[in-house]
Coordinates of C-alpha atoms in Angstrom, one line a residue:
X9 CA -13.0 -28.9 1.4
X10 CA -11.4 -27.2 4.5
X11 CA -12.9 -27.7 7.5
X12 CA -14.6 -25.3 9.8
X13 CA -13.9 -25.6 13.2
X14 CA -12.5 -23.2 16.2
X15 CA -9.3 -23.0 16.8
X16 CA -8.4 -23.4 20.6
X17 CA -7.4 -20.8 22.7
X18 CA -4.1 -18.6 23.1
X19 CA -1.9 -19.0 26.2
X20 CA 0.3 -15.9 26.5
X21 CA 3.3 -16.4 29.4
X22 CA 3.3 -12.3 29.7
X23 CA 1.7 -9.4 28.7
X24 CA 2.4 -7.4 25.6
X25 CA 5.2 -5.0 24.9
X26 CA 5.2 -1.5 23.5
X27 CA 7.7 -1.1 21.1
X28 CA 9.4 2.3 20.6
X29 CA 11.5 3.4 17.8
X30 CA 15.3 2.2 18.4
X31 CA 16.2 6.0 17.9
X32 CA 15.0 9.7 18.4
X33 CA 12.0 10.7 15.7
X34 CA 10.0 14.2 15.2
X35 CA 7.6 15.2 18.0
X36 CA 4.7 16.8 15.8
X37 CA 1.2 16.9 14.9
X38 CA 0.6 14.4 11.4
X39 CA -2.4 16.0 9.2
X40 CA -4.2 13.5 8.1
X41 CA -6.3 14.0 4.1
X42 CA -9.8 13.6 3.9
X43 CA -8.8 10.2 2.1
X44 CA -7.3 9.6 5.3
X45 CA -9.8 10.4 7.5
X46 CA -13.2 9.0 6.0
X47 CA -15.2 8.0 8.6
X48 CA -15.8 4.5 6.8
X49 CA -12.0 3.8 7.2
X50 CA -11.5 4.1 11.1
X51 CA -10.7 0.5 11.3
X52 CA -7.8 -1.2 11.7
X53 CA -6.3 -3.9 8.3
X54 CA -6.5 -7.2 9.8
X55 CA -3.3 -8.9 8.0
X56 CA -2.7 -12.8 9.0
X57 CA 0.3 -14.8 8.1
X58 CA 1.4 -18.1 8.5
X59 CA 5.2 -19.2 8.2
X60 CA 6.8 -22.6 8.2
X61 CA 9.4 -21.7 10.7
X62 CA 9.0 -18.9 13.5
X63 CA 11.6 -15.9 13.3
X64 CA 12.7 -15.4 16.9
X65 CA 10.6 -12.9 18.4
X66 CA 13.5 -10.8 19.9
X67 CA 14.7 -10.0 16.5
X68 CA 11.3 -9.4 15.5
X69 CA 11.1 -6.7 18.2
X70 CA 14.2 -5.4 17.6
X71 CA 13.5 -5.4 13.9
X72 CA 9.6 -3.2 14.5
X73 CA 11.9 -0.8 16.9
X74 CA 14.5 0.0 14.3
X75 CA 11.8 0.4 11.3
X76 CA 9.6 2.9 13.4
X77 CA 12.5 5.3 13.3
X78 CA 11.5 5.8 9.8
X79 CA 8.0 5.0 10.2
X80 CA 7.3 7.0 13.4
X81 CA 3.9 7.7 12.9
X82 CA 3.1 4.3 13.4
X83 CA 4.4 4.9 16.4
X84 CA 2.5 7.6 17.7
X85 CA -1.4 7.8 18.5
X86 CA -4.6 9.0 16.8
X87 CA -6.3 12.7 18.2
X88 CA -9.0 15.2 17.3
X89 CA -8.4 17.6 16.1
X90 CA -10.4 20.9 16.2
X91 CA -11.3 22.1 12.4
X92 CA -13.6 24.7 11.0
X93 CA -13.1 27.1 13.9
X94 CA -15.3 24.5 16.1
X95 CA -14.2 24.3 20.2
X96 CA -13.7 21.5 21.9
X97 CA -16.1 19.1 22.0
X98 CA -18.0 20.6 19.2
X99 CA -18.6 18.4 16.2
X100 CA -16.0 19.4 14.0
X101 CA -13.6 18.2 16.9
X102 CA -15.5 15.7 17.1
X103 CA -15.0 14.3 13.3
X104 CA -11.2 15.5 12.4
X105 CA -8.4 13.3 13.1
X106 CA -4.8 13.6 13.4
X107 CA -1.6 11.7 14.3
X108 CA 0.4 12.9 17.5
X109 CA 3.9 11.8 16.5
X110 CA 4.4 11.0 19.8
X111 CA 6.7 7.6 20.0
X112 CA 4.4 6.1 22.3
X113 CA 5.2 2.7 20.8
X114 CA 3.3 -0.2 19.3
X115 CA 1.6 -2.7 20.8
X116 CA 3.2 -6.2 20.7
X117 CA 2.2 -9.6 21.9
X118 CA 3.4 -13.0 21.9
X119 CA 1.3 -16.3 22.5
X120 CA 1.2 -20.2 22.0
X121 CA -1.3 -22.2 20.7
X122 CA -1.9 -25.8 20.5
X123 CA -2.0 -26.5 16.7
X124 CA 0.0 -26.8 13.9
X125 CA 1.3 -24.9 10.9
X126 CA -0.9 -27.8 8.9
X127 CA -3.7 -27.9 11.2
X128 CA -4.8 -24.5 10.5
X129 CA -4.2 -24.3 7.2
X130 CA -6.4 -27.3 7.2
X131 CA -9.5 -24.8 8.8
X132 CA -11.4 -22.3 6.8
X133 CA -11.9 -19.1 8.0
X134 CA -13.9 -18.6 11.1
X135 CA -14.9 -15.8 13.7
X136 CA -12.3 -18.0 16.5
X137 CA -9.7 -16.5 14.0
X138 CA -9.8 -13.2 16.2
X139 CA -8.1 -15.3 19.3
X140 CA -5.1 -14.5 17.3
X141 CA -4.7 -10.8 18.0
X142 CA -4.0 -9.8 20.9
X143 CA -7.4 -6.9 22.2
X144 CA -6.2 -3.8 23.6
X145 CA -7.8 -3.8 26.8
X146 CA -10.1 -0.8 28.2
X147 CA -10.1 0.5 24.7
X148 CA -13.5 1.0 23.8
X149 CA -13.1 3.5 21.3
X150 CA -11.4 4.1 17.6
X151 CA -9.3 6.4 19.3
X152 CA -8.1 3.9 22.4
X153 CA -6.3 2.0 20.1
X154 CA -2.5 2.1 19.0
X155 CA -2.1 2.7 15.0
X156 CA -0.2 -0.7 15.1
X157 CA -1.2 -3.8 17.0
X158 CA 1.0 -7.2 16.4
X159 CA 0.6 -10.5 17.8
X160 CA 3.1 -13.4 17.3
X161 CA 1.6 -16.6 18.1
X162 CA 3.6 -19.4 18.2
X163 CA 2.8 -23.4 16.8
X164 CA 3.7 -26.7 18.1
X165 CA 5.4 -27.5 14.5
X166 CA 8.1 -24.6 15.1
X167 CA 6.2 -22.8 12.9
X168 CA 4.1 -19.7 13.7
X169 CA 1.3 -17.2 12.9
X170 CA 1.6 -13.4 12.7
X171 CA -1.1 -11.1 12.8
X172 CA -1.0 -7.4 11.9
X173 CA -3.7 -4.7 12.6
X174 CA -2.5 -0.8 11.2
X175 CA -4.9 1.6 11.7
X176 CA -6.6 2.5 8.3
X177 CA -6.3 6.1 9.0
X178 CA -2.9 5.8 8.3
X179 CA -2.4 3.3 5.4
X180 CA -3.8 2.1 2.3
X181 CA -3.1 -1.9 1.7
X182 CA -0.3 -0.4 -0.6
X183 CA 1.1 1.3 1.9
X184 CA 0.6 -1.3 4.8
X185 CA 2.6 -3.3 2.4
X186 CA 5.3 -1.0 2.1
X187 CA 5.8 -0.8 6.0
X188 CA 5.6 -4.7 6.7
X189 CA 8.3 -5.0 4.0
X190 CA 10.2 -2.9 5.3
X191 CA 9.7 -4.4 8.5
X192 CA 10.5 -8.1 7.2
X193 CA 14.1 -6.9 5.6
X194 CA 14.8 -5.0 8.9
X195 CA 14.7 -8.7 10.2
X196 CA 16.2 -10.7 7.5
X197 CA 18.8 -8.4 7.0
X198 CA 19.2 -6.1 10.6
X199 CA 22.1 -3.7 9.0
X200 CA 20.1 -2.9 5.8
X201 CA 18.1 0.8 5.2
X202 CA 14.9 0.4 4.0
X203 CA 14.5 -0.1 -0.2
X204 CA 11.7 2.7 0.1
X205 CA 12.2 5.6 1.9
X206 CA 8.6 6.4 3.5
X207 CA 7.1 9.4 2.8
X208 CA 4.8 11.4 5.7
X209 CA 3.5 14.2 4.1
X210 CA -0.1 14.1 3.0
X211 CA -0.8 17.9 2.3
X212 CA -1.2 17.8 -1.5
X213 CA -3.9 15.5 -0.4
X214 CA -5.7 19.5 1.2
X215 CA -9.0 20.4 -0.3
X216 CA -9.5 23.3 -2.0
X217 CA -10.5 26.7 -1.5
X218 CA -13.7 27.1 -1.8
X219 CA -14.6 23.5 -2.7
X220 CA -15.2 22.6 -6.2
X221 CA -17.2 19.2 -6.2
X222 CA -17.3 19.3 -9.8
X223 CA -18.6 15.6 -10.6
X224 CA -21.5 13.4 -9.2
X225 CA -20.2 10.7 -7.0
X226 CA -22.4 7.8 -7.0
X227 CA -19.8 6.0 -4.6
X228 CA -21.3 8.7 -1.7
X229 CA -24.9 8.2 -3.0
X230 CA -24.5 11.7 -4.2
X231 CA -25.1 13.3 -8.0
X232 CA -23.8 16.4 -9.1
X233 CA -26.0 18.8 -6.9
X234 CA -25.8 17.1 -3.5
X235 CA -28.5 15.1 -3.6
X236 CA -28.9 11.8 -2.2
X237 CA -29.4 9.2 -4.6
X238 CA -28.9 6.1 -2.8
X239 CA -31.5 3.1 -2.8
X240 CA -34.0 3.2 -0.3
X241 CA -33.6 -0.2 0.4
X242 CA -31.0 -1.3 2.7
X243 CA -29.8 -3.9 1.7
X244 CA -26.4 -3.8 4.1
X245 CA -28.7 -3.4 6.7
X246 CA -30.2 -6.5 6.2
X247 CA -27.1 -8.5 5.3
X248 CA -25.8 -7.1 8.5
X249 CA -28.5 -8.7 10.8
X250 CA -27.9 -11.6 9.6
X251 CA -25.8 -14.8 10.6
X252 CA -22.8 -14.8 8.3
X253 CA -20.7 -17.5 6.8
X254 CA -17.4 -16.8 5.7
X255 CA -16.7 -18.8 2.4
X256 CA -12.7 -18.1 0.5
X257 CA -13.1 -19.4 -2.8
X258 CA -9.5 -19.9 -4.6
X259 CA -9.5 -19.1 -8.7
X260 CA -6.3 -19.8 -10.4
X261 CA -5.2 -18.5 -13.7
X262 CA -6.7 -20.9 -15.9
X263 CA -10.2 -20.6 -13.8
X264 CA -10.0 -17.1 -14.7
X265 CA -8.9 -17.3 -18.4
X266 CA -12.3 -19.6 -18.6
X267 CA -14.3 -16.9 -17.2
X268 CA -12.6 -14.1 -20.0
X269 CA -13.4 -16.8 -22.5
X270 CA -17.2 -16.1 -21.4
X271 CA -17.1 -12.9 -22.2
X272 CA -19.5 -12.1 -26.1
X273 CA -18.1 -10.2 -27.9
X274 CA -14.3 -10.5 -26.3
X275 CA -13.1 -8.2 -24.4
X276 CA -9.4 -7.3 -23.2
X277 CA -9.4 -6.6 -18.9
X278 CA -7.6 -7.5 -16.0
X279 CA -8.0 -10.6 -14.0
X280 CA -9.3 -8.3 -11.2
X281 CA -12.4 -7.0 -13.7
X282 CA -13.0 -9.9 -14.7
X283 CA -13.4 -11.8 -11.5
X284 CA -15.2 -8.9 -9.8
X285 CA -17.9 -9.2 -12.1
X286 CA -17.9 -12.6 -11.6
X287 CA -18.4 -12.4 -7.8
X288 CA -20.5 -9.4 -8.3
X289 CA -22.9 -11.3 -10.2
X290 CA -23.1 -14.4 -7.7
X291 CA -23.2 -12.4 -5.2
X292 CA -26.5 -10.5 -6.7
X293 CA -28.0 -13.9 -7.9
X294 CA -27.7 -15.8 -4.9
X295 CA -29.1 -13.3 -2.8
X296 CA -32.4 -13.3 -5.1
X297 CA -32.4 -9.5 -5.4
X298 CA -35.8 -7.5 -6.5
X299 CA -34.8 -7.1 -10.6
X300 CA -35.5 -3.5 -10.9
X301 CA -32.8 -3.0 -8.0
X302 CA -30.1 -0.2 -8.8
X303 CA -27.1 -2.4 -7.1
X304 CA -23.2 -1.1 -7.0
X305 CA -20.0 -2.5 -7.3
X306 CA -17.7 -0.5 -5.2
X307 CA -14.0 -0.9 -5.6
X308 CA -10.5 0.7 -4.3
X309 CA -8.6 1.8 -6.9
X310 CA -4.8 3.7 -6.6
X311 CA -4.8 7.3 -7.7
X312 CA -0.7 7.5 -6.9
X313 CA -0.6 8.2 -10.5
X314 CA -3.7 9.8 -11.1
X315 CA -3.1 12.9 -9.4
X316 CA -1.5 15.8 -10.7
X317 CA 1.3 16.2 -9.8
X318 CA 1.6 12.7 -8.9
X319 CA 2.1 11.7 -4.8
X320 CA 5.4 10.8 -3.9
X321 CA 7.2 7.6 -4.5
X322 CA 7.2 6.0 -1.2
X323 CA 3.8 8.2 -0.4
X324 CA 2.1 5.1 2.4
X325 CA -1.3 7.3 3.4
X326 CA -4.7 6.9 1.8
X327 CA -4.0 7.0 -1.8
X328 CA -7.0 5.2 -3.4
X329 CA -10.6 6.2 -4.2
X330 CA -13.3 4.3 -4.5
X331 CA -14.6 3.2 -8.3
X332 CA -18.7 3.0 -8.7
X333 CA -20.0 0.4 -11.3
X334 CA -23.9 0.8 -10.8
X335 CA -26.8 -1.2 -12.8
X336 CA -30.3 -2.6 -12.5
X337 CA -29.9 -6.3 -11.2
X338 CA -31.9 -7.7 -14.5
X339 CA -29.5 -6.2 -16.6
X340 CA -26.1 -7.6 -14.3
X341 CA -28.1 -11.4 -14.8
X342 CA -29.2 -10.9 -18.1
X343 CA -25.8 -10.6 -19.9
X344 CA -22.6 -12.3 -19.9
X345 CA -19.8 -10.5 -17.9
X346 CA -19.0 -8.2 -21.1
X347 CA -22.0 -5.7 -19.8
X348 CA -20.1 -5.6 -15.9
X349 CA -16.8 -5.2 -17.3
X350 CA -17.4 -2.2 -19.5
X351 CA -19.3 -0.8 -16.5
X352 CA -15.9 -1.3 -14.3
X353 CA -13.5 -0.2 -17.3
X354 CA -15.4 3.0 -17.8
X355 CA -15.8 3.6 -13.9
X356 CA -12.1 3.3 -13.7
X357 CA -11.3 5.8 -16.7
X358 CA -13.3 8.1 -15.0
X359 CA -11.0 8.7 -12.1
X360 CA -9.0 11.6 -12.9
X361 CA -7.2 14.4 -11.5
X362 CA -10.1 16.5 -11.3
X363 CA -12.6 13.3 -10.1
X364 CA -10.5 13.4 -7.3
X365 CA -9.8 16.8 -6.1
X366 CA -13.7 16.8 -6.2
X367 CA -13.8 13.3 -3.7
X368 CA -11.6 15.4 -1.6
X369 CA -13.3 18.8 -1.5
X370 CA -16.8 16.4 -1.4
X371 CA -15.5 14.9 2.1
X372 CA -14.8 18.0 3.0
X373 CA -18.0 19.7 3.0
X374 CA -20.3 16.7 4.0
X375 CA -18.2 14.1 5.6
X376 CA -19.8 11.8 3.2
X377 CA -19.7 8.1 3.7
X378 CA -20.2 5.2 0.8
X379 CA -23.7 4.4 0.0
X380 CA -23.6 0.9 1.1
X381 CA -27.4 0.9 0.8
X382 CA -27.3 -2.1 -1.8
X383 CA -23.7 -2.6 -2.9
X384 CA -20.9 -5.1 -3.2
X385 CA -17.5 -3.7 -2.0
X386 CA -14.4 -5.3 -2.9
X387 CA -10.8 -4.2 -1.6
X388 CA -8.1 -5.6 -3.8
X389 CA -5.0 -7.4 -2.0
X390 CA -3.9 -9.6 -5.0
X391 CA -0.9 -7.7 -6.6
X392 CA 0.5 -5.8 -3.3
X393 CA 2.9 -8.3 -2.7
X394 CA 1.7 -8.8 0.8
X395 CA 2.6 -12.9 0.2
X396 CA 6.4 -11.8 -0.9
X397 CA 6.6 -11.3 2.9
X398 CA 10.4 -12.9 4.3
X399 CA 11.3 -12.2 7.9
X400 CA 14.4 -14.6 7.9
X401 CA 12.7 -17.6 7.7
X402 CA 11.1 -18.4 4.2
X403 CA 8.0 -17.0 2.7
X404 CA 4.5 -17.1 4.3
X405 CA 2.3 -20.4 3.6
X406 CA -0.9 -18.4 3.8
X407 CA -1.6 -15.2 3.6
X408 CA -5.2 -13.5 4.0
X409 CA -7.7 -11.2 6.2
X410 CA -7.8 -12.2 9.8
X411 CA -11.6 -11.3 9.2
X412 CA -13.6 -10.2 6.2
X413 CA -17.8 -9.4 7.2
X414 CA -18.0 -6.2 5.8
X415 CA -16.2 -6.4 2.4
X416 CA -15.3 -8.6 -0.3
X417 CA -11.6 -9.4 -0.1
X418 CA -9.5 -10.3 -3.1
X419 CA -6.5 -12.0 -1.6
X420 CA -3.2 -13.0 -3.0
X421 CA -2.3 -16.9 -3.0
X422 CA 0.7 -18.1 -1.6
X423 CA 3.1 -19.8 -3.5
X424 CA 0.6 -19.4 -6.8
X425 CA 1.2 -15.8 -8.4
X426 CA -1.7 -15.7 -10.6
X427 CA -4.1 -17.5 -8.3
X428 CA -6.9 -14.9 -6.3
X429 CA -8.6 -16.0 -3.1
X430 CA -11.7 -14.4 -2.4
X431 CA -13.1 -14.2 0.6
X432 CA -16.4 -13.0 1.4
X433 CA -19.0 -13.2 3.9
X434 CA -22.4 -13.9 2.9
X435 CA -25.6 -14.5 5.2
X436 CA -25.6 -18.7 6.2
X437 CA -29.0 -19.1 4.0
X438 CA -27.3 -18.6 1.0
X439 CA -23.5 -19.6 1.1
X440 CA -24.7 -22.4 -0.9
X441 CA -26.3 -21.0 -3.7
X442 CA -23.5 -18.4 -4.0
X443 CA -20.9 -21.1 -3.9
X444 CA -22.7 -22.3 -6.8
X445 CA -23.1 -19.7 -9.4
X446 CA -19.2 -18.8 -8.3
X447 CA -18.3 -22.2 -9.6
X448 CA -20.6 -24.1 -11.8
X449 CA -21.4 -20.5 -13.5
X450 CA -25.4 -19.3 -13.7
X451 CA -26.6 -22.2 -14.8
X452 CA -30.1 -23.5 -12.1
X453 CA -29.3 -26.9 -12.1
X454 CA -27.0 -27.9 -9.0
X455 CA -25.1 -30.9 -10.2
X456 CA -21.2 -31.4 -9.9
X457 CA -19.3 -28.2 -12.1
X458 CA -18.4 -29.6 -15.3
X459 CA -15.7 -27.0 -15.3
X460 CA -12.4 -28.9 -15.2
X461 CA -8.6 -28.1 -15.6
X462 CA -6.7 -27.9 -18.6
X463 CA -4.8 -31.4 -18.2
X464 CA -4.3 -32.4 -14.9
X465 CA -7.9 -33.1 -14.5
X466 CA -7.9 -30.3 -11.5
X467 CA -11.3 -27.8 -10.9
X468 CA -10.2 -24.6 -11.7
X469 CA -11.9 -22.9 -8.6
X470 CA -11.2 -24.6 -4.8
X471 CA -14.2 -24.3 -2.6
X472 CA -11.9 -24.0 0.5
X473 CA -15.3 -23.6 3.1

């Protein structure tokens, strides 16, 4: 069991950089989709890395200016936009958002700290974490700061930790990927072009005219007519006010082939389904939730291929909707996972062409935001590659979410392709019990798991806080 202990603090010899793109790029204005620009997704991806052996940071810099020529926006800053006919400083000004390709730059900073590459892998994840990217200072809004933030900290081992914030607005985790790829060969191999050419435009992503919202969209809290039908009891609020423990729970392949095993009758799904409903039903357990309450599982899933026609290879906006799996708590507990899988399977077959053009028109009329009144949201990292990461010095020995308070985050695992780390923040009273139904199963009794590995002896699932 990792231990949980601040890590100390960052000495940085000089201030940060901006970095500009290495060549000339298009002045213009970036629309941005109502996928884009949800109001639940101005935020910034919180990426952090840990390498063996530090890439020096000239050629990182070098590297980041070359790959903004192709990925400019990244380069540019967030703006309002005026929509609807509103003036300035109306509300629709107030809501719309759009990229001012503008070359500005991206922020870059480099610091030292006094631990090594072992030592913090040795530490679970805590709220010290954040000493590790470098704050924008005097900006106080969304808007104050730059789409891409970096921080290269430096270890006493030789080794060294990078952190990544891109603005949300901008990318989905596929396409954050896709850029910090790109961004990693630029490095490893400075005279190569990019294996995927990014592409900008996000205008097939427009609503229609008039809006059709055609389906209910229990993600919103809304059913076919408008109406709200999210649970009157907050149950986000609550978590929220909370003190919160962040726990990263590890489940390798065979963990998770248990857990299908489980399943009566059997059922083909994903390791992702599978798992979700797993955590999902933890989660709902260990919080001791009234049994009549209607509880969600809210999770991204990629529409690249859903739409018609389908967005563009190399296509790094928003490109994901949310999928709703909603059920009474007793009837989550009461089964084995087969109940929340179906619920997942047919919330994913649901997302179609059409379920989407009416998200998009939805968002357009209301502005809507997820009904987080009593849900679980996931956001799936797992099979992005986001661990593949090589900047000239060997892959990453971790890889996960600077911070995770708000969502559930399924992580990849470095060095173990089929392994998921989870990380999740759950209020301190009961970390415990959640730890416990998420590996010994829901079961009362609290002794040892009796779950073991297939013939090494090992526990399937790591308790790594």
């Amino acid at each position: 069991m990792k231990k949980t202990m601040e890590i100390p603090d960052c000495r940085y010899p000089s201030g940060p950089v901006l970095v500009q793109p290495s060549g000339p790029t298009p002045k213009h204005r970036l629309y941005l989709s109502n996928l884009d620009d949800q109001k639940f997704l101005r935020f910034s991806i919180k990426y952090l890395y840990i390498f063996r052996e530090a890439v020096p940071i000239n050629r990182l810099r070098s590297a980041l200016s070359d790959i903004l020529v192709h990925y400019y926006p990244l380069a540019g800053r967030l703006t309002r936009v005026v929509s609807g006919g509103g003036s300035e400083g109306s509300i629709e000004s107030e809501e719309k958002l759009e990229v001012d390709c503008n070359g500005e730059g991206a922020v870059m900073a480099e610091g030292f700290v006094d631990m090594s590459a072992n030592e913090f892998c040795s530490r679970s994840p805590n709220r010290s974490w954040r000493k590790l990217l470098y704050r924008v200072p005097d900006a106080s809004t969304f808007l104050g700061v730059p789409p891409l933030v970096i921080q290269v900290t430096h270890l006493t081992c030789g080794g060294m930790i990078l952190c990544t914030a891109i603005n949300h607005c901008l990318c989905d985790g596929i396409g954050t990927s896709q850029f910090l790829h790109a961004w990693a060969q630029a490095s490893a191999n400075p005279l190569s072009d990019p294996q995927v050419t990014p592409f900008h435009d996000r205008t097939m992503l427009k609503p229609r005219k008039p809006p059709q919202i055609n389906f209910p969209h229990p993600e919103y809290g809304t059913d076919l007519i408008g109406n709200n039908s999210s649970s009157s009891l907050s149950l986000n609020q609550f978590l929220l006010s909370q003190p919160l423990t962040p726990i990263s729970l590890t489940f390798t392949s065979p963990h998770i082939l248990h857990l299908k095993k489980q399943c009566t009758p059997s059922i083909k799904c994903t390791s992702f389904e599978m798992l979700a409903v797993h955590v999902w039903r933890a989660w709902a357990k260990s919080l001791e939730l009234p049994s009549t309450l209607q509880i969600k599982l809210l999770f991204s899933a990629n529409v690249r291929k859903k739409i018609k026609p389908n967005l563009p290879h190399g296509f790094y906006g928003n490109g994901f909707v949310l999928g709703c799996a909603e059920t009474p708590v007793n009837q989550l507990l009461a089964s084995n996972p087969y109940y929340g899988i179906k619920l997942i399977q047919l919330a994913k077959q649901s997302l179609h062409d059409g379920y989407v053009r009416s998200v998009i028109d939805l968002l357009e009329e209301k502005r809507s935001i997820p009904d987080m009144s009593a849900s679980l949201v996931i956001s799936a990292w797992s099979r992005l590659g986001l661990e593949e990461l090589d900047f000239g010095s060997g892959k990453p020995l971790h890889m996960g979410p600077l911070t995770s308070e708000i969502y559930c985050v399924f992580a990849p695992v470095a060095g173990d392709l089929g392994a998921i780390n989870v990380v999740i923040s759950v209020p301190e009273g009961v970390a415990k019990r959640f730890e416990h139904y998420c590996i010994n199963g829901f079961e009362e009794r609290e002794e040892k798991s009796d779950i073991e590995g297939v013939n090494n002896g090992e526990r399937y699932c790591e308790i790594v806080v």
